[in-house]
Coordinates of C-alpha atoms in Angstrom, one line a residue:
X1 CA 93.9 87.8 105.8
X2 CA 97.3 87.8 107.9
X3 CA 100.4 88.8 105.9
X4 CA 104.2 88.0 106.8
X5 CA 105.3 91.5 107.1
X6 CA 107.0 92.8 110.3
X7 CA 105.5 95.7 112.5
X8 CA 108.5 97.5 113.2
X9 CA 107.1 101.0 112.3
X10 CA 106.7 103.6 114.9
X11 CA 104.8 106.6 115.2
X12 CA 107.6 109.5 114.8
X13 CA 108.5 106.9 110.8
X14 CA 104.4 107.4 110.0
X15 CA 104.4 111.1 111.4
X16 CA 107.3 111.5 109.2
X17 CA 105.6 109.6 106.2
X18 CA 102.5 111.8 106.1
X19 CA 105.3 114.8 106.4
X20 CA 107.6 113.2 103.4
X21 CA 104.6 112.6 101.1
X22 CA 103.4 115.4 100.7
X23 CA 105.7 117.6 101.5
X24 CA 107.3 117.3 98.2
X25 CA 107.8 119.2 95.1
X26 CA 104.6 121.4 95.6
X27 CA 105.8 123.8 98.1
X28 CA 108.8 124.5 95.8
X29 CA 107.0 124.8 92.4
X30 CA 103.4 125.5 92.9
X31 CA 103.4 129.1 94.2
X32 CA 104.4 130.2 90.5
X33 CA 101.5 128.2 89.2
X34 CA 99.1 129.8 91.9
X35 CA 100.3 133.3 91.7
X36 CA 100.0 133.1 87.7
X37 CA 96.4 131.8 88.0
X38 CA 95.7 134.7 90.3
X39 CA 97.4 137.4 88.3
X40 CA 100.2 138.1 90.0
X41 CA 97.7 139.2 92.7
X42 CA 98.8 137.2 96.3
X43 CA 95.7 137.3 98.2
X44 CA 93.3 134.7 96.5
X45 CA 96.1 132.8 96.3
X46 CA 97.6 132.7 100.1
X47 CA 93.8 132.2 100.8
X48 CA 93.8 129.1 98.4
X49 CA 96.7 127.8 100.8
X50 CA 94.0 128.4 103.8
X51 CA 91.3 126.9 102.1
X52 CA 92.7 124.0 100.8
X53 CA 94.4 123.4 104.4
X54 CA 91.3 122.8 105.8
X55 CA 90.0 120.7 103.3
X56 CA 92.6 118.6 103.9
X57 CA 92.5 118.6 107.2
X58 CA 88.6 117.8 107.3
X59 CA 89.7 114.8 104.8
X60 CA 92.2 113.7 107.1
X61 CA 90.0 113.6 110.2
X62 CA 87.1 111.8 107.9
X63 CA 89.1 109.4 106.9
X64 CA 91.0 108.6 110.0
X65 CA 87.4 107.0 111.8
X66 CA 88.0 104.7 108.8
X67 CA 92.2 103.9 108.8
X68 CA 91.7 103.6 112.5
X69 CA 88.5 100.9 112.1
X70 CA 90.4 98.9 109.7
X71 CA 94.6 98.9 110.5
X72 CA 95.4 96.7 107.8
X73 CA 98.2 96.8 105.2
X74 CA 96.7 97.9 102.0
X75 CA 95.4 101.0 102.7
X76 CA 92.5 102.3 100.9
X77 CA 91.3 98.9 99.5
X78 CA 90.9 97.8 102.6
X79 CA 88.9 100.7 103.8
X80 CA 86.7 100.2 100.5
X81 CA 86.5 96.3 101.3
X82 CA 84.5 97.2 104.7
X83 CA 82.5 100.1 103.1
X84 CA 81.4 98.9 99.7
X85 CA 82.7 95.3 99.4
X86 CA 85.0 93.4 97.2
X87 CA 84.6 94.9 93.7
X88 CA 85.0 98.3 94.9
X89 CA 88.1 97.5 96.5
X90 CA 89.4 95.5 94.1
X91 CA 88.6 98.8 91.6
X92 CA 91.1 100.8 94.5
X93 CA 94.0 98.5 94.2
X94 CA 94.1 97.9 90.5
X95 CA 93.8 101.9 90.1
X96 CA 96.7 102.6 93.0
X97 CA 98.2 99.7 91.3
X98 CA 98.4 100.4 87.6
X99 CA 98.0 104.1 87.7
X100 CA 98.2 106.4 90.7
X101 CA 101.2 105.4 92.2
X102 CA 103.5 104.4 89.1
X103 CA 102.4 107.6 88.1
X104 CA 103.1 109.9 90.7
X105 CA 105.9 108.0 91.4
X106 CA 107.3 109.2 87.4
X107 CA 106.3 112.4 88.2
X108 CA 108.6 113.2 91.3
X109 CA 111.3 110.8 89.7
X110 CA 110.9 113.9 86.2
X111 CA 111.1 116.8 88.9
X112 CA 114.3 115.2 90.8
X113 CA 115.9 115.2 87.6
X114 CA 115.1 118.6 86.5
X115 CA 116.4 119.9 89.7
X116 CA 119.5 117.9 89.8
X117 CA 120.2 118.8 85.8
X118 CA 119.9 122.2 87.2
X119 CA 122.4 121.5 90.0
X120 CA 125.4 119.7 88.3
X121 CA 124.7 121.2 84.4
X122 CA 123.7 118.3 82.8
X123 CA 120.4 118.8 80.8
X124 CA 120.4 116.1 78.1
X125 CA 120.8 113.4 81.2
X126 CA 117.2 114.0 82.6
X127 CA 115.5 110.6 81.7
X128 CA 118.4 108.5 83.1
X129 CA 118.7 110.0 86.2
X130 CA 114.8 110.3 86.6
X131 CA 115.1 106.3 86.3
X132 CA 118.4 105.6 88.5
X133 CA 116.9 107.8 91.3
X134 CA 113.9 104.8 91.4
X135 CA 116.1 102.4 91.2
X136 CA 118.3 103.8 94.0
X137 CA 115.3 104.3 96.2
X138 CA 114.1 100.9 95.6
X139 CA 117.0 99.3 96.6
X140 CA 116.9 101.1 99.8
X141 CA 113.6 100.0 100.9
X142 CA 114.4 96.2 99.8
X143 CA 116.5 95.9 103.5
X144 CA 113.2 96.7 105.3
X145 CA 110.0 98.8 106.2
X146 CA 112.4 100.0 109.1
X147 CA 115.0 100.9 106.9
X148 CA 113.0 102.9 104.8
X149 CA 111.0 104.8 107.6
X150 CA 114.3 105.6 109.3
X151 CA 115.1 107.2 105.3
X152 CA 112.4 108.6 105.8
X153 CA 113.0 110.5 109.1
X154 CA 116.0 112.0 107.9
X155 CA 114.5 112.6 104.4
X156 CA 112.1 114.9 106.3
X157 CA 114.2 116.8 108.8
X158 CA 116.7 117.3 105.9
X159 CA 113.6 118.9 103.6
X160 CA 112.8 121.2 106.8
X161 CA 116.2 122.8 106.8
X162 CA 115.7 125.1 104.0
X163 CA 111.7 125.3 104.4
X164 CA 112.7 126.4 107.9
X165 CA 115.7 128.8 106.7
X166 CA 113.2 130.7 103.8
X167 CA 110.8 131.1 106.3
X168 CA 113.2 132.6 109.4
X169 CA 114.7 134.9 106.8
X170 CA 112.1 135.9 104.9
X171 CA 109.9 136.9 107.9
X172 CA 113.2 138.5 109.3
X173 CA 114.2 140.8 106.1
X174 CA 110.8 140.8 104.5
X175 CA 110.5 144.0 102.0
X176 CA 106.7 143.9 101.2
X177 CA 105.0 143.1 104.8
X178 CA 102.0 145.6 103.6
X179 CA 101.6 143.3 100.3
X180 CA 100.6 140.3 102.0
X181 CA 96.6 140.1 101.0
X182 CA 96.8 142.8 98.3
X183 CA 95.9 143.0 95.6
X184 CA 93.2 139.9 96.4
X185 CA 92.8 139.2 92.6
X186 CA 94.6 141.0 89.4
X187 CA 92.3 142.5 87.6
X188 CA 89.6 141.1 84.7
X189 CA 89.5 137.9 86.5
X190 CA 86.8 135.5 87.2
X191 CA 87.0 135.2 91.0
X192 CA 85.1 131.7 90.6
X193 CA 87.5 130.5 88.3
X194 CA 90.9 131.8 89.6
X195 CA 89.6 130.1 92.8
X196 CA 88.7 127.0 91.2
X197 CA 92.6 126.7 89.3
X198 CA 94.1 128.0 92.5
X199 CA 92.2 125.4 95.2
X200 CA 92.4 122.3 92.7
X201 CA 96.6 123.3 92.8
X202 CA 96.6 123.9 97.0
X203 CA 94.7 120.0 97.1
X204 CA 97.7 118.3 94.7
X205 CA 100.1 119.8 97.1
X206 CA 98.5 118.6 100.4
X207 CA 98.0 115.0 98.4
X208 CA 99.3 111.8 99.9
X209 CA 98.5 112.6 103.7
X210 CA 96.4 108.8 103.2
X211 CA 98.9 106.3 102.0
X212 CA 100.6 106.2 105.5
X213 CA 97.1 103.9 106.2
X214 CA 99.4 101.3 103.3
X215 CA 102.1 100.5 106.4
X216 CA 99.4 100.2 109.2
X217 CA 99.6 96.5 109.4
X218 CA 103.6 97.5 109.6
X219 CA 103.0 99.6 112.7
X220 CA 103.5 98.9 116.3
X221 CA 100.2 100.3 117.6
X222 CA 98.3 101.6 114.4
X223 CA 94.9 102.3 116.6
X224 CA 96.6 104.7 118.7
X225 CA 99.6 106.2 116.4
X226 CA 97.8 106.2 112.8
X227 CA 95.6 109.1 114.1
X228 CA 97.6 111.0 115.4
X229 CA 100.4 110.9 112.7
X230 CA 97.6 111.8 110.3
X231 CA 96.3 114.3 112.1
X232 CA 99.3 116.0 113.2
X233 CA 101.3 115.6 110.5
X234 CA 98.9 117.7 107.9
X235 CA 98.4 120.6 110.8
X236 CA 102.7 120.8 110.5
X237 CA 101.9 120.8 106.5
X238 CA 99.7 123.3 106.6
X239 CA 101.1 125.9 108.9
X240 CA 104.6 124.8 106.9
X241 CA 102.6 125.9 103.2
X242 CA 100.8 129.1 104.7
X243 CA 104.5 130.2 106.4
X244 CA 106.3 129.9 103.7
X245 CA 104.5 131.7 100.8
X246 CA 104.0 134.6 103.3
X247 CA 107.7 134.1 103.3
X248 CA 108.2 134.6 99.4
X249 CA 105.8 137.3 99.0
X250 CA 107.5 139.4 102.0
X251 CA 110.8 138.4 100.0
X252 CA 109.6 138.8 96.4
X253 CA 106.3 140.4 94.9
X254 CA 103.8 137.6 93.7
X255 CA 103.9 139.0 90.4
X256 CA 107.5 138.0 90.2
X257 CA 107.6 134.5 91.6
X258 CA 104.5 134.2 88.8
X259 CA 106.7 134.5 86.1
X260 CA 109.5 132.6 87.3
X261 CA 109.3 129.0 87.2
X262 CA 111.9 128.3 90.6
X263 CA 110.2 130.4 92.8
X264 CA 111.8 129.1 96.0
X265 CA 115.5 129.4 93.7
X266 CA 114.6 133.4 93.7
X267 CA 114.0 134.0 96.9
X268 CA 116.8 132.2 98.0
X269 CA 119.0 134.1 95.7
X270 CA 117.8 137.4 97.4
X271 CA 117.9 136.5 100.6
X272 CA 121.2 134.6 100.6
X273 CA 122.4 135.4 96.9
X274 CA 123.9 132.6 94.4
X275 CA 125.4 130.2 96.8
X276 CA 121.7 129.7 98.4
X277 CA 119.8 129.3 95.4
X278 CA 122.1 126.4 95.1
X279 CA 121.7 125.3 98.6
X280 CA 118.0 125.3 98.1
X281 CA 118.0 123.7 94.9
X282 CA 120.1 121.0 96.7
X283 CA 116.7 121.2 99.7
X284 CA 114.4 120.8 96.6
X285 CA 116.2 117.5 95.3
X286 CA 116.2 116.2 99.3
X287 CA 112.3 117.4 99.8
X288 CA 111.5 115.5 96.3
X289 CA 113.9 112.4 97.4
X290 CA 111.9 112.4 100.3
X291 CA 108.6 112.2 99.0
X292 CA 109.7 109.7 96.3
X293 CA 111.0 106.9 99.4
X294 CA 107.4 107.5 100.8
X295 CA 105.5 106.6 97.9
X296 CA 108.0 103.4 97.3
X297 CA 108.2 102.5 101.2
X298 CA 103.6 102.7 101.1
X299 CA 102.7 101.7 97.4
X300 CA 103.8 98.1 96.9
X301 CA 101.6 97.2 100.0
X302 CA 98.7 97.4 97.7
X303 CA 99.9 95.3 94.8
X304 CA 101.3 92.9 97.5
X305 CA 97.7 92.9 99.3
X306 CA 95.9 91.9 96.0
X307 CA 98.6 88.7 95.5
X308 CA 98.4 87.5 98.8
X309 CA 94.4 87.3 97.8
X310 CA 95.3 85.9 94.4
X311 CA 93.6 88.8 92.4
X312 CA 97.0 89.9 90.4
X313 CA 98.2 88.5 87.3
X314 CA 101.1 86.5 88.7
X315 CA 100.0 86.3 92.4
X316 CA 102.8 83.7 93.0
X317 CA 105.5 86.1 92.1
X318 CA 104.3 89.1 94.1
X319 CA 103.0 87.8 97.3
X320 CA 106.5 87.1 98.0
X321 CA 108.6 88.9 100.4
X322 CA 112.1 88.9 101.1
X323 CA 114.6 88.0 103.9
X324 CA 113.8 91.2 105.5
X325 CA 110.3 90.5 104.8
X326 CA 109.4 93.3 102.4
X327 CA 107.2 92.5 99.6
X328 CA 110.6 93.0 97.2
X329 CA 108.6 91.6 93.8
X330 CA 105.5 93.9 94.4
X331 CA 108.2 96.4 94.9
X332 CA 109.7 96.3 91.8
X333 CA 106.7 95.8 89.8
X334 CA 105.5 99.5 90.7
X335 CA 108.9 100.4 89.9
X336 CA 109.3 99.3 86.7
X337 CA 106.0 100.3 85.7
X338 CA 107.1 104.4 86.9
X339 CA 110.1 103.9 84.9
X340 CA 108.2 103.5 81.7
X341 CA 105.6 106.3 82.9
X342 CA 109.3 108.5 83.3
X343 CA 110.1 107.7 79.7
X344 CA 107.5 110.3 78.9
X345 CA 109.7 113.2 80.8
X346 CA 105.8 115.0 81.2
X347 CA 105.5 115.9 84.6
X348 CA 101.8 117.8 84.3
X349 CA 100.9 114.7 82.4
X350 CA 101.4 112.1 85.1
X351 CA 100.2 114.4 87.9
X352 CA 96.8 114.9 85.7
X353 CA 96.8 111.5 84.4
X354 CA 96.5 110.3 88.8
X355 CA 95.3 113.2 90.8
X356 CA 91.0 112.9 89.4
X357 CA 90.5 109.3 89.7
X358 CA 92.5 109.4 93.4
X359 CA 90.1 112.2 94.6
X360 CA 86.8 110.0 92.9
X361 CA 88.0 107.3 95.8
X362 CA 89.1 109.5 98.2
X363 CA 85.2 111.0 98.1
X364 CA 84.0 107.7 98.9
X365 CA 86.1 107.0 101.5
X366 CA 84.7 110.3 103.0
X367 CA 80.9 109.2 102.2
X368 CA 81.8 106.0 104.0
X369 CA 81.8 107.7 106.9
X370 CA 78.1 107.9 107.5
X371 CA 77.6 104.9 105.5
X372 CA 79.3 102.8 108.2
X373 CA 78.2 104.4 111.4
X374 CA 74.5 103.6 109.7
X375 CA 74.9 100.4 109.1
X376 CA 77.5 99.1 111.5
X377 CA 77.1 100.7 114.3
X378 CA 78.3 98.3 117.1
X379 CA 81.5 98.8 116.0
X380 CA 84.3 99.8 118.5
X381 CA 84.9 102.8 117.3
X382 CA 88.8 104.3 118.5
X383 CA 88.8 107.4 116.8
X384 CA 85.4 109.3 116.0
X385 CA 85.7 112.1 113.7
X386 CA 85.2 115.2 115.3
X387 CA 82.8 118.2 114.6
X388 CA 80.4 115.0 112.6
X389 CA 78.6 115.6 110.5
X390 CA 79.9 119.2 109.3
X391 CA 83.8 117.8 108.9
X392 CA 82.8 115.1 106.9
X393 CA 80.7 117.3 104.5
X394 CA 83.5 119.6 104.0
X395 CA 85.4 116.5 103.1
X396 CA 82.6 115.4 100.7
X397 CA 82.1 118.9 99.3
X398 CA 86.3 119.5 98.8
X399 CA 86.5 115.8 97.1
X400 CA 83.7 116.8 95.0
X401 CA 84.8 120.4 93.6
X402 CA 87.9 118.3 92.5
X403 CA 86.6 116.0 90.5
X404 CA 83.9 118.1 88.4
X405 CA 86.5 121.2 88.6
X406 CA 89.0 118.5 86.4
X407 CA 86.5 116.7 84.2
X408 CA 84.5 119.9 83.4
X409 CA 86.3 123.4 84.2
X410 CA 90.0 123.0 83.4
X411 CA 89.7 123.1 79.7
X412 CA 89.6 120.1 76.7
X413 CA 92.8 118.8 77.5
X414 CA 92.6 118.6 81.0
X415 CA 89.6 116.2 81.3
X416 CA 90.9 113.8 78.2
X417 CA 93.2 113.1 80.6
X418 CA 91.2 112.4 83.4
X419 CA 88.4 110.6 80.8
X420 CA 91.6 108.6 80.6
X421 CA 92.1 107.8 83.9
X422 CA 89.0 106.5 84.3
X423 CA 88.9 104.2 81.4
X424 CA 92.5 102.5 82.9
X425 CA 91.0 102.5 85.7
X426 CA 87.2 100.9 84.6
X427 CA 89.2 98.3 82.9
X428 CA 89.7 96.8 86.3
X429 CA 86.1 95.7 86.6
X430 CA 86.4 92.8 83.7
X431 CA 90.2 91.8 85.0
X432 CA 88.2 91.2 88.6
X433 CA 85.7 89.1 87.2
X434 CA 88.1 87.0 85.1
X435 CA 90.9 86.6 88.3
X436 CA 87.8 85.6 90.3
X437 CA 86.6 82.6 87.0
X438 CA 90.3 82.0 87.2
X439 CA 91.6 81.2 90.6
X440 CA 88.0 80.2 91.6
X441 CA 89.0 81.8 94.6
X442 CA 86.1 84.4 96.8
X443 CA 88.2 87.6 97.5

């Protein structure tokens, strides 16, 4: 299927993409979550950081012989169309569609707020600005994919500013150089579990790296630059996550940024006293701004994908673009659909409610791999995965330690959730079959 969308994207707006997405909230808030899990010890938990680098990596190398096969707006259905066929991929989009993105989106929109409450002393206006910060980055991308990758270029190096100034200062006046690795775990803890609640933490912060694939039909030369941004782009994320929790625990013990709930806001304020933790509260809200334009410039793709093919409720309505040929209706329907996720105010929820059923597809994506160069083999092939098959299986293996870690070793409430998940998400097999009896239309 051709769409109508302009490929004005280059490679330094997708570098920047993979960068904004997932460079977000998580290297702001999750060291407290990490180094509570590990008891205030910091070694598990700059290993987690390691660990779940290269997990990531490996995913993002697996998946790249797969983005680069298949170029195509629409990201991960598209990849699922070629591997498992039609249902499958339908299952993706109606899962990104209705659930992963909307909610993710809420999520980030919930953490803005809280941060900017914080800055300007305004607690009780949380849920409005949560849902004018969505509308504000809507409207943005409405004037063009190029708009909204040049956002997010300067989304990105604004986030880097204090990332770059924690790290430079912290490495420069560190106070606890010899404290780096130990203690490796506090004591009376479960070394399998700590690792378990500390690894499935590292993942949600790398998460997102994939969704530049949504804009490759947007690109200029996809084959060539999608790789590489991918590729690239996680190695800066990684050595960006590693560098800067050395930096907090050379700043501040790990037992301390464990029981405070800003960690990044402390260090600041020893390093550079009141006036910084402000400044990097202000970094927090750009880095979370940042992130947010990337999941609003990738996600309508998908919705807009499944209209063009006549698959979504209302397919008239949302394969249309605009003047500046962005897919404004799809736009606006994820939109909408975070807002009312943001009327909860539950950040945890959202992030629970998306991250299990996103790592079930993201697993497959990764099995693809061999299933394709089995059974397709003539394909031209632009990018091979390297160090195949052991990278791939370390892909596999990561994808599946997520999924049973959520649905059977995070406690009761934790796999409701993702039980949930999945059932919104199964409901998009009988919606498939009755879009297909409807339009009498083969997707």
């Amino acid at each position: 299927m051709k769409n109508n969308l302009s490929k004005t994207i280059t490679f330094w707006a997708a570098l920047s993409t993979v960068i904004g997405l997932v460079i977000g909230s998580g290297v702001f808030f999750m060291p407290q979550q990490i180094f509570k899990a590990t008891g205030g010890a910091p070694g598990l938990g700059i290993f987690a950081w390691i660990l779940g680098g290269i997990i990531t990596i490996a995913a993002g190398l697996t998946a790249t012989e797969i983005s680069a096969l298949f170029p195509e707006t629409g990201g991960m259905m598209v990849y699922m169309r070629e591997i498992y066929g039609e249902k499958l991929s339908y299952l993706t989009a109606w899962m990104q569609t209705i659930l992963y993105f909307p909610s993710v989106i809420a999520a980030l929109s919930i953490l803005f707020a809280e941060q900017a409450c914080i800055v300007i002393n305004c607690p009780n206006l949380k849920i409005p600005i949560a849902i004018g910060i969505i509308i504000f980055i809507v409207i943005l991308n409405l004037f063009g994919s190029k708009t909204g990758g040049f956002v997010q270029i300067i989304s990105t190096v604004g986030k880097l500013i204090p990332i770059v100034l924690i790290i430079a200062f912290g490495f420069i006046n560190n106070k606890h150089a010899s404290n780096i690795m130990t203690p490796f775990l506090g004591h009376n803890l479960s070394f399998a579990s700590v690792l378990g609640q500390v690894l499935v933490a590292t993942l949600f912060a790398y998460d997102g790296w994939i969704y530049v694939g949504n804009i490759a039909g947007e690109m200029k030369n996809p084959k060539k630059d999608l790789p590489i941004a991918i590729i690239g782009g996680l190695m800066i994320i990684m050595a960006v996550y590693i560098a800067i929790n050395i930096a907090f625990i050379l700043v501040v013990p790990a037992k301390d940024l464990a029981a405070n709930s800003t960690p990044a806001s402390l260090v600041a304020q020893k390093l550079f006293g009141n006036v910084g933790a402000q400044v990097i509260n202000i970094g927090i809200l750009i880095s979370i701004l940042g992130t947010l334009n990337g999941y609003i410039l990738t996600a309508p793709r998908v919705p807009f994908v499944l209209a063009n093919n006549r698959l979504l409720p209302f397919s008239k309505i949302f394969s249309k673009v605009n003047k500046k040929n962005v897919p404004a209706n799809a736009t606006w329907l994820i939109a909408i659909l975070a807002m009312l996720y943001a009327l909860s105010g539950q950040f945890s929820l959202l992030s629970n409610l998306s991250i299990f059923t996103i790592w079930i597809f993201y697993s497959l994506i990764f099995i693809g791999v061999f299933k394709l160069r089995k059974e397709r083999p003539e394909i031209d092939r632009p990018y091979k995965v390297i160090g195949y098959p052991i990278i791939p299986l370390i892909a596999i293996l990561g994808g599946l330690f997520v999924t049973i870690n959520q649905l059977f070793m995070s406690g009761l409430k934790t796999s409701i959730i993702a039980l949930g998940g999945l059932i919104i998400t199964l409901v998009g097999i009988p919606l498939y079959h009755y879009m297909l009896k409807r339009k009498n239309f083969k997707y």
